[in-house]
PDB file of C-alpha atoms and ligand atoms in Angstrom:
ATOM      1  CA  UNK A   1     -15.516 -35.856 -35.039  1.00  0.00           C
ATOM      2  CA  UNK A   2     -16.848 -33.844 -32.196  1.00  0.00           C
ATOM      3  CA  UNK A   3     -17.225 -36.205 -28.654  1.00  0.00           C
ATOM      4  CA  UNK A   4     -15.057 -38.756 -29.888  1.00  0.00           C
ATOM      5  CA  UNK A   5     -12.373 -39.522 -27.417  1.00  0.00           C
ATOM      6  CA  UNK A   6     -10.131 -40.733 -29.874  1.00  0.00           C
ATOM      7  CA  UNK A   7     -10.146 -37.820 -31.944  1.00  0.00           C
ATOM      8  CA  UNK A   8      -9.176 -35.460 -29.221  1.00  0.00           C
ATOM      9  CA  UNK A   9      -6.655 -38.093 -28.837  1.00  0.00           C
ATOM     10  CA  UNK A  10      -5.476 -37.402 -32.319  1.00  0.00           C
ATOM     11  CA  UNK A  11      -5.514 -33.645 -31.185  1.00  0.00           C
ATOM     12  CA  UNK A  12      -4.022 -33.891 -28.340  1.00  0.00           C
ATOM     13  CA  UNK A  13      -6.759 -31.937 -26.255  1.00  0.00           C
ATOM     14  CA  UNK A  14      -6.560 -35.776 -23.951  1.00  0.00           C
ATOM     15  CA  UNK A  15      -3.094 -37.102 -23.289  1.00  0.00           C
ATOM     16  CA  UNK A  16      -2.227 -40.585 -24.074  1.00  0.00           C
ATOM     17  CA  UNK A  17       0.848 -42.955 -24.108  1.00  0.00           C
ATOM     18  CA  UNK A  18       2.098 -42.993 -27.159  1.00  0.00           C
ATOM     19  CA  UNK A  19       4.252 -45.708 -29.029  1.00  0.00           C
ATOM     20  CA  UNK A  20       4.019 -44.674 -32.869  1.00  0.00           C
ATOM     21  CA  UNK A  21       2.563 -41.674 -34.825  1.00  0.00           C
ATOM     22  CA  UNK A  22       3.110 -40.712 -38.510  1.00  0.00           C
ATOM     23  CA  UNK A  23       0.454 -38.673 -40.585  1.00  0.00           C
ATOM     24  CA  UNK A  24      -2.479 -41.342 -40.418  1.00  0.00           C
ATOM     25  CA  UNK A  25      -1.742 -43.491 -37.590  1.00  0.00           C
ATOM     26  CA  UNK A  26      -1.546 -43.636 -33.543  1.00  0.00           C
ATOM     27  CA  UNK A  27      -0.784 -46.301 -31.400  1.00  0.00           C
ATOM     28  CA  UNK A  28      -0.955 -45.443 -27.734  1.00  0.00           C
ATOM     29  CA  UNK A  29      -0.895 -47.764 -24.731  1.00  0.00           C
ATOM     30  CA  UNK A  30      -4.720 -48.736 -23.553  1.00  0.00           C
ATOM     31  CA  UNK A  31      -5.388 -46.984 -19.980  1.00  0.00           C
ATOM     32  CA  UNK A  32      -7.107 -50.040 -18.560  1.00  0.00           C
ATOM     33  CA  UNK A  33      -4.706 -53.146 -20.114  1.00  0.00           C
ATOM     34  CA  UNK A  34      -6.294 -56.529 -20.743  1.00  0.00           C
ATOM     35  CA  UNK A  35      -3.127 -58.227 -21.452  1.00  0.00           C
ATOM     36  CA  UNK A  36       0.435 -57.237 -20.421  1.00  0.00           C
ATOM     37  CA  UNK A  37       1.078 -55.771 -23.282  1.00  0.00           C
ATOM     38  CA  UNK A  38      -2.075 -53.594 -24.437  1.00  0.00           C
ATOM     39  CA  UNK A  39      -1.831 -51.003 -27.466  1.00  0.00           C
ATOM     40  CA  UNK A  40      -4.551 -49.319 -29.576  1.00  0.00           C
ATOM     41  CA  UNK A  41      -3.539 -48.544 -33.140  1.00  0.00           C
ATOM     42  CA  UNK A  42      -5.786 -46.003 -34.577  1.00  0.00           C
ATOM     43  CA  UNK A  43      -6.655 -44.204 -38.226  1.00  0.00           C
ATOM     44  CA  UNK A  44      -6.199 -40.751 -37.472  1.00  0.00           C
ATOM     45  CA  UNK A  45      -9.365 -40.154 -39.402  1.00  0.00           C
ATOM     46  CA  UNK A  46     -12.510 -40.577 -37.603  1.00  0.00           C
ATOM     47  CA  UNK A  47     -14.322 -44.034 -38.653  1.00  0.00           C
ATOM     48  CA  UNK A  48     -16.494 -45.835 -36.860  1.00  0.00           C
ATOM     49  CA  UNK A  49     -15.570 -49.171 -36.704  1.00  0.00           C
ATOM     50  CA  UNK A  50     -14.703 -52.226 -39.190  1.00  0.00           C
ATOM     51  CA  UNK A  51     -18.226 -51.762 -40.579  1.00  0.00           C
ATOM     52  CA  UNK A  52     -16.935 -48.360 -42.269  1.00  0.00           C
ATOM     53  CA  UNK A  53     -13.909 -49.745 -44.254  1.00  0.00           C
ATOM     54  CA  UNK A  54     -14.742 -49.374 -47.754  1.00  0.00           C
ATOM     55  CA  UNK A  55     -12.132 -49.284 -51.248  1.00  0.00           C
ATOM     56  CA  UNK A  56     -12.403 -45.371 -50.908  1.00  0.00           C
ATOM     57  CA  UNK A  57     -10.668 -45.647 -47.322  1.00  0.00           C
ATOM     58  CA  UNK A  58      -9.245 -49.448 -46.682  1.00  0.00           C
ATOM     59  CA  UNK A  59      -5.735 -47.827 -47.335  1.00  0.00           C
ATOM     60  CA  UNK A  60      -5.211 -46.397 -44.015  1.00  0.00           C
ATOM     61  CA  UNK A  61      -6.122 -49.717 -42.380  1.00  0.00           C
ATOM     62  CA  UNK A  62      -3.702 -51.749 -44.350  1.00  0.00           C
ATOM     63  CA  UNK A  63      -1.215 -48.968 -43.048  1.00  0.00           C
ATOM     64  CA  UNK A  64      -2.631 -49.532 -39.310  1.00  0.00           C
ATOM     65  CA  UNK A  65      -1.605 -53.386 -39.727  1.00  0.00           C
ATOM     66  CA  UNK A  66       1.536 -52.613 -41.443  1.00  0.00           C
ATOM     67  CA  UNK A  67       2.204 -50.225 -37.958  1.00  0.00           C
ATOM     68  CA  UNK A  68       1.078 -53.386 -35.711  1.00  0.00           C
ATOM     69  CA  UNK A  69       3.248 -55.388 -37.418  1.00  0.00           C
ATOM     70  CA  UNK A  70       6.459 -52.984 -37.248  1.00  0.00           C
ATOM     71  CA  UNK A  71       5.365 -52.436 -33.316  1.00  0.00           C
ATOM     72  CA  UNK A  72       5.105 -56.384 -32.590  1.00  0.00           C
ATOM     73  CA  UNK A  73       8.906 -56.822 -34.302  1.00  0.00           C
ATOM     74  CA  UNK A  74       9.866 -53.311 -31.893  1.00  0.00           C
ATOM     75  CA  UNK A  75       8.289 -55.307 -29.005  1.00  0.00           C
ATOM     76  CA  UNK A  76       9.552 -58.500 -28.968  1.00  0.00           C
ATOM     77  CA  UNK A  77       6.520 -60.132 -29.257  1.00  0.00           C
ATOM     78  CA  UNK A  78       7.257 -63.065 -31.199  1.00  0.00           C
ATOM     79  CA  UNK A  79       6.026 -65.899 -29.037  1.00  0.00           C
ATOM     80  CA  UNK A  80       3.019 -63.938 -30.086  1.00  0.00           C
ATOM     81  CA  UNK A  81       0.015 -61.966 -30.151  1.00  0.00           C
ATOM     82  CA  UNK A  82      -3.767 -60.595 -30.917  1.00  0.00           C
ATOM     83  CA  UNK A  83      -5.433 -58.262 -33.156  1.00  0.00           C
ATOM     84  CA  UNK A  84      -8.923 -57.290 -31.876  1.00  0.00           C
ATOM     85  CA  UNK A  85     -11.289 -54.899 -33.667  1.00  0.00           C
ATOM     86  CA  UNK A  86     -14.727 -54.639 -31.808  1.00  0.00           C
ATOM     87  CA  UNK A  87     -17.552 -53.683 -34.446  1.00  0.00           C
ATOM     88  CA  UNK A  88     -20.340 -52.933 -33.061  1.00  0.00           C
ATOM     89  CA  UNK A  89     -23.032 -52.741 -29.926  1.00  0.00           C
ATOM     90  CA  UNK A  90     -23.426 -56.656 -29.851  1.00  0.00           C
ATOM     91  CA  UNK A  91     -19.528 -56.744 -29.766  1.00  0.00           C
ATOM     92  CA  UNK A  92     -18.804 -54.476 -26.799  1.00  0.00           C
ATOM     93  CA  UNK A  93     -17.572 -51.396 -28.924  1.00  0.00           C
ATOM     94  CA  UNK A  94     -17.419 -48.809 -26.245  1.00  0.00           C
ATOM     95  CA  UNK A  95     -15.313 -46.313 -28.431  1.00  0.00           C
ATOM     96  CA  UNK A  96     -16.874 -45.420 -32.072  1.00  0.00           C
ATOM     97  CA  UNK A  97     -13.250 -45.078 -33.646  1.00  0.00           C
ATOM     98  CA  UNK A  98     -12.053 -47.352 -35.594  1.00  0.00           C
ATOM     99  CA  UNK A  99      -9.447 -48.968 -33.744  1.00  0.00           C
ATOM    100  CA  UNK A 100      -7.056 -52.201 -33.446  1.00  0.00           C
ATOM    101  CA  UNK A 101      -6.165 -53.677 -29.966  1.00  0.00           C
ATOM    102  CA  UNK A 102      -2.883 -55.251 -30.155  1.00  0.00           C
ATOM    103  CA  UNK A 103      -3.295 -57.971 -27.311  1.00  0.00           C
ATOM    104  CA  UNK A 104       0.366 -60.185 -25.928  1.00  0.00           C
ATOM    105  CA  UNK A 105       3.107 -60.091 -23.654  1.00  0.00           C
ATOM    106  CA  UNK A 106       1.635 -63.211 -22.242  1.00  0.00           C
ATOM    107  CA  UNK A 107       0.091 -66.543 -23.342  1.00  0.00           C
ATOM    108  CA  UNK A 108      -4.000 -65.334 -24.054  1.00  0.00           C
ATOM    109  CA  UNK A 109      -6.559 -67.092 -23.252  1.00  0.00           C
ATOM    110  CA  UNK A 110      -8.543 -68.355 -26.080  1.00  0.00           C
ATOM    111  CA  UNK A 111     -12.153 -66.997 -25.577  1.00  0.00           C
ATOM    112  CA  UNK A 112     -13.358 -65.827 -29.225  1.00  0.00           C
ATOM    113  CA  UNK A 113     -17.036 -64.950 -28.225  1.00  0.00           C
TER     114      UNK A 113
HETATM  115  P1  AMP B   1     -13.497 -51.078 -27.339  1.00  0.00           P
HETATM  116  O1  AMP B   1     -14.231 -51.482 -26.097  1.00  0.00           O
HETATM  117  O2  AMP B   1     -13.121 -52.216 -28.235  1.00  0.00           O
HETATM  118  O3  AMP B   1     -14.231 -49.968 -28.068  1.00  0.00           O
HETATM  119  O4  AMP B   1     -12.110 -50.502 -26.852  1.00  0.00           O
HETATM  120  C1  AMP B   1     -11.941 -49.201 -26.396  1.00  0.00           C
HETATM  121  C2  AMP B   1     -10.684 -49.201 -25.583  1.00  0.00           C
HETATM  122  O5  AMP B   1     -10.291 -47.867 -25.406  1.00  0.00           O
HETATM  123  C3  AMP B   1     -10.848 -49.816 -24.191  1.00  0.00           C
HETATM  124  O6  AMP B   1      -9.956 -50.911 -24.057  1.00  0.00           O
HETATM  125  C4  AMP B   1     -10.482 -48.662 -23.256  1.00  0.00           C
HETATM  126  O7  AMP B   1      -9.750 -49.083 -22.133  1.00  0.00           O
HETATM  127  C5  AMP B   1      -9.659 -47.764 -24.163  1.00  0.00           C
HETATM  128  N1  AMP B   1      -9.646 -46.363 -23.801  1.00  0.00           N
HETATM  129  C6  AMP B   1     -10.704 -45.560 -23.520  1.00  0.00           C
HETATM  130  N2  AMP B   1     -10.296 -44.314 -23.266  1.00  0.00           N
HETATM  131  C7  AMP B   1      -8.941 -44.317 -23.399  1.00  0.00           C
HETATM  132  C8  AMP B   1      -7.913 -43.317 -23.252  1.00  0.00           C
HETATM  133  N3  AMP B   1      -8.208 -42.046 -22.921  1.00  0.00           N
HETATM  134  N4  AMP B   1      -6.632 -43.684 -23.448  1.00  0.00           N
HETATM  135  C9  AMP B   1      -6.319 -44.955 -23.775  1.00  0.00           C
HETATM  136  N5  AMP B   1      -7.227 -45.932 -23.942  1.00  0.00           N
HETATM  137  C10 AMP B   1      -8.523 -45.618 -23.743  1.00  0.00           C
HETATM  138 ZN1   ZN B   2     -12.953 -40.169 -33.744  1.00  0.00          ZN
END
């Protein structure tokens, strides 16, 4: 998708820190971390956001939580940690890829809205 950061992510025309690729996923480290630990896990393929997951396509996101799972166990984060997947205007999506902040390394505060 043309002007989507995350695809020339994917593409590598913008560099990122990267902590897992295979065929249809990326997880890089998020430049501006909310938590100690802060990693985006990404479809390669350009969706928008949660709101785009249909039967056709859910297979790649049960492959992005299989990924955040596997990167949790390689991370030591057992004491814990959050999945967040803003959808949306209302919920402070700023990038129109589908993606899945993995949120730990710390106790979180717990703020849902
Ligand atoms: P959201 O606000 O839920 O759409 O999350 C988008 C996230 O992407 C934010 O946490 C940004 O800090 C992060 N982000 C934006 N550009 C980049 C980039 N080039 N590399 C890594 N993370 C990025
Ligand atoms: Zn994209």
């Amino acid at each position: 998708m043309e002007n989507c950061i995350f695809c020339k992510i994917v593409a590598g025309e913008i560099p990122s820190n990267k902590v897992y690729e295979d065929d249809t996923v990326l997880a890089f480290y998020d430049v501006n971390p909310m938590a100690q630990v802060h990693i985006l896990v990404i479809p390669k393929a350009h969706l928008e956001s949660v709101a785009a997951i249909t039967p056709e396509n859910s297979r790649v996101v049960a492959h992005c939580f299989e990924i955040i799972a596997k990167i949790a166990k390689e991370l030591k984060l057992e004491e814990g940690f959050r999945v967040v997947s803003n959808c949306g205007d209302n919920a402070g999506q700023s990038v129109k890829h589908l993606h899945f902040h993995i949120l730990g390394g710390q106790k979180l505060r717990l703020e849902l809205c």
